[in-house]
Amino acid sequence: MTKSVTTMDAITALTQRVSVARLQAPAPTDDQLETLFAAALRAPDHMMLRPWRFIVIREDRREALGELYAKAALTEQPDLSPDAIDRFKGLPLRAPMLVAIVCSVTEHPKVPEIEQVLSTGAAVHGLLTAAHAMKIGAMWRTGSIGYSLVVAEGLGLKESEKLLGFVYLGTPVGKAKPVPELFAQDFVSAF
Ligand SMILES: Cc1cc2nc3c(=O)[nH]c(=O)nc-3n(C[C@H](O)[C@H](O)[C@H](O)COP(=O)(O)O)c2cc1C
């Protein structure tokens, strides 16, 4: 049983979820975070490999992540201007908390890597949807250096692990963006 109570019903959360780009303090509380991860952990998971891992980057560690971003960017583009370097350093400051999404891929005869990555993606969707239901702003971002080995190594990932980006979390700033109008008939056909 999780500690936080949400008031939004599941179908509303699933059909109305939107990402929130502009986020401010406060970050989710420890209790809220526990609920977000509980939602993530209910992702479908072939052979119960639990292929996901999450690394929480709290407010006081965002600058260290920014340094890693800058180091990664400089590895790819050694002639970056000081302004551009500062922009990379500032990227994690866009939210009071970030969660790095890691897929820990295991060799398995029945579960190829793609299924483990998909399962991790489903876990992130659970986390994002729970955040929406709890009125916590959230956005999944990779950015231009999101797949950099420098960032992965700096976060302590093993060679078999894949960094799948970061969920930025916080309190939404301003009004929520409208839910895009999409029609199932445009994506669904009969066999
Ligand atoms: C794996 C992944 C990585 C993403 N990376 C970025 C990113 O770096 N920057 C960005 O603006 N949006 C990124 N997005 C998209 C946003 O998270 C978001 O889904 C998109 O803006 C659409 O908004 P919505 O979720 O409200 O429909 C990414 C989405 C996924 C699934």
XYZ file of C-alpha atoms and ligand atoms in Angstrom:
222
model
C 0.000 0.000 0.000
C 1.388 3.424 -0.904
C 1.123 6.401 1.429
C -0.111 9.146 -0.899
C -3.744 9.285 -1.873
C -4.696 10.541 -5.316
C -8.084 11.853 -6.268
C -7.924 11.493 -10.054
C -9.421 8.332 -11.476
C -7.195 6.114 -13.602
C -8.916 6.723 -16.949
C -8.770 10.497 -16.486
C -5.068 10.305 -15.625
C -4.339 8.043 -18.603
C -6.304 10.066 -21.135
C -5.466 13.574 -19.885
C -1.768 13.266 -19.002
C 0.456 15.986 -20.431
C 4.109 16.721 -19.911
C 5.057 19.854 -18.003
C 8.142 21.649 -19.282
C 8.221 24.500 -16.764
C 8.795 23.210 -13.282
C 9.692 24.801 -9.973
C 10.229 23.830 -6.324
C 8.957 22.122 -4.321
C 10.088 18.772 -5.612
C 7.969 15.708 -4.848
C 8.119 14.652 -1.213
C 9.622 11.301 -0.244
C 6.112 9.863 0.167
C 5.074 11.103 -3.263
C 8.263 9.710 -4.767
C 7.494 6.336 -3.229
C 4.098 6.351 -4.952
C 5.622 7.382 -8.289
C 8.072 4.483 -8.160
C 5.342 2.083 -7.024
C 3.453 3.025 -10.211
C 6.600 2.542 -12.310
C 7.191 -0.903 -10.834
C 3.839 -2.160 -12.126
C 5.079 -2.070 -15.709
C 4.578 -5.249 -17.747
C 7.779 -7.236 -17.518
C 8.499 -10.463 -19.437
C 9.931 -13.128 -17.071
C 9.916 -10.582 -14.269
C 13.451 -9.453 -15.015
C 12.831 -6.023 -13.436
C 15.076 -4.462 -16.072
C 14.765 -0.913 -14.746
C 16.738 1.184 -12.301
C 16.166 4.777 -11.255
C 18.672 7.290 -9.932
C 17.220 10.271 -8.086
C 19.046 13.556 -8.558
C 17.961 15.927 -5.826
C 18.273 19.704 -5.836
C 21.819 19.779 -4.391
C 23.146 17.282 -6.997
C 21.819 19.001 -10.113
C 24.960 21.089 -10.560
C 27.088 17.948 -10.523
C 24.876 16.546 -13.284
C 25.238 19.834 -15.176
C 29.025 19.432 -15.000
C 28.629 15.958 -16.486
C 26.429 17.318 -19.288
C 29.070 19.951 -20.072
C 31.868 17.366 -20.012
C 29.860 15.135 -22.358
C 29.143 18.011 -24.741
C 32.819 19.030 -24.761
C 33.828 15.444 -25.581
C 31.683 15.614 -28.694
C 32.412 19.265 -29.557
C 35.713 20.420 -28.025
C 35.335 23.938 -29.498
C 32.086 24.773 -27.675
C 31.777 28.422 -26.661
C 31.725 29.309 -22.934
C 28.067 30.327 -23.354
C 27.172 26.961 -24.835
C 29.037 25.191 -22.019
C 27.069 27.216 -19.471
C 23.824 26.252 -21.230
C 24.675 22.563 -20.811
C 25.544 23.139 -17.150
C 22.155 24.784 -16.644
C 20.002 22.080 -18.224
C 19.353 20.078 -15.015
C 18.323 23.264 -13.231
C 15.032 23.239 -15.148
C 13.404 21.195 -12.376
C 13.990 20.745 -8.650
C 14.399 16.984 -9.061
C 15.392 14.607 -11.847
C 15.217 10.860 -12.117
C 17.661 9.127 -14.430
C 16.061 6.188 -16.210
C 18.286 3.158 -16.556
C 17.570 -0.088 -18.351
C 19.721 -2.864 -16.882
C 19.780 -5.302 -19.751
C 20.183 -8.961 -18.825
C 21.077 -11.688 -21.331
C 18.018 -13.924 -21.429
C 17.048 -16.666 -23.900
C 13.389 -15.576 -24.003
C 13.582 -11.837 -23.424
C 15.492 -9.864 -26.031
C 16.922 -6.464 -25.221
C 14.093 -4.641 -26.980
C 11.554 -6.130 -24.577
C 13.594 -4.968 -21.610
C 13.848 -1.463 -23.035
C 10.101 -1.470 -23.752
C 9.402 -2.590 -20.205
C 11.515 0.261 -18.854
C 9.625 2.685 -21.104
C 6.357 1.344 -19.727
C 7.696 1.907 -16.212
C 8.388 5.533 -17.088
C 4.867 5.892 -18.424
C 3.523 4.576 -15.118
C 5.630 7.127 -13.275
C 4.555 10.000 -15.556
C 0.884 9.088 -15.319
C 1.006 8.761 -11.539
C 2.728 12.156 -11.381
C -0.069 13.693 -13.448
C -2.700 12.102 -11.197
C -0.942 13.623 -8.181
C -0.607 17.073 -9.829
C 3.158 16.744 -9.929
C 4.675 18.150 -13.109
C 6.837 15.728 -15.067
C 8.631 15.536 -18.376
C 10.827 12.847 -19.936
C 13.880 14.350 -21.624
C 16.954 12.964 -23.304
C 18.358 16.036 -25.060
C 21.379 16.107 -27.329
C 23.752 14.426 -24.854
C 21.213 12.073 -23.285
C 22.857 8.998 -24.766
C 26.409 10.110 -24.045
C 28.648 7.477 -22.470
C 30.255 10.246 -20.425
C 26.934 10.942 -18.693
C 26.193 7.221 -18.253
C 29.628 6.576 -16.735
C 29.387 9.639 -14.512
C 26.109 8.315 -13.124
C 27.767 4.990 -12.376
C 26.086 2.855 -15.031
C 27.586 -0.515 -15.924
C 28.452 -1.406 -19.504
C 25.317 -3.541 -19.800
C 23.110 -0.655 -18.720
C 21.465 1.915 -20.951
C 20.609 5.450 -19.943
C 17.143 6.193 -21.356
C 17.008 9.840 -20.332
C 15.726 11.753 -17.349
C 12.303 12.482 -15.927
C 12.235 16.065 -14.726
C 9.898 16.458 -11.735
C 8.515 19.412 -9.828
C 5.631 21.756 -9.274
C 4.046 22.973 -12.519
C 4.510 26.662 -13.400
C 1.440 28.285 -14.964
C -1.500 26.596 -16.631
C -1.285 23.065 -17.986
C -0.982 22.856 -21.764
C -4.053 21.551 -23.568
C -4.340 17.834 -24.205
C -3.686 17.304 -27.932
C -6.728 16.128 -29.866
C -5.996 12.688 -31.233
C -8.467 10.241 -32.702
C -8.121 6.494 -32.265
C -9.495 5.919 -35.777
C -6.321 7.511 -37.200
C -4.147 4.886 -35.525
C -6.327 1.810 -35.399
C -7.404 -0.566 -38.126
C -9.041 -3.952 -38.288
C -7.248 -7.023 -39.576
C 12.448 8.783 -24.615
C 11.915 10.181 -24.747
C 12.817 11.239 -24.751
C 12.357 12.555 -24.884
N 13.256 13.584 -24.884
C 12.823 14.844 -25.022
C 13.742 15.928 -25.005
O 14.944 15.763 -24.843
N 13.250 17.172 -25.170
C 11.895 17.399 -25.356
O 11.514 18.555 -25.522
N 11.005 16.384 -25.346
C 11.436 15.123 -25.178
N 10.540 14.090 -25.186
C 9.107 14.366 -25.384
C 8.408 14.871 -24.141
O 8.713 14.076 -22.997
C 6.867 14.874 -24.327
O 6.382 13.563 -24.396
C 6.446 15.640 -25.559
O 6.830 16.986 -25.410
C 4.937 15.552 -25.815
O 4.251 16.068 -24.722
P 3.118 15.236 -23.975
O 3.837 14.150 -23.193
O 2.426 16.229 -23.116
O 2.214 14.674 -25.035
C 10.969 12.784 -25.019
C 10.077 11.709 -24.988
C 10.542 10.425 -24.862
C 9.556 9.289 -24.862
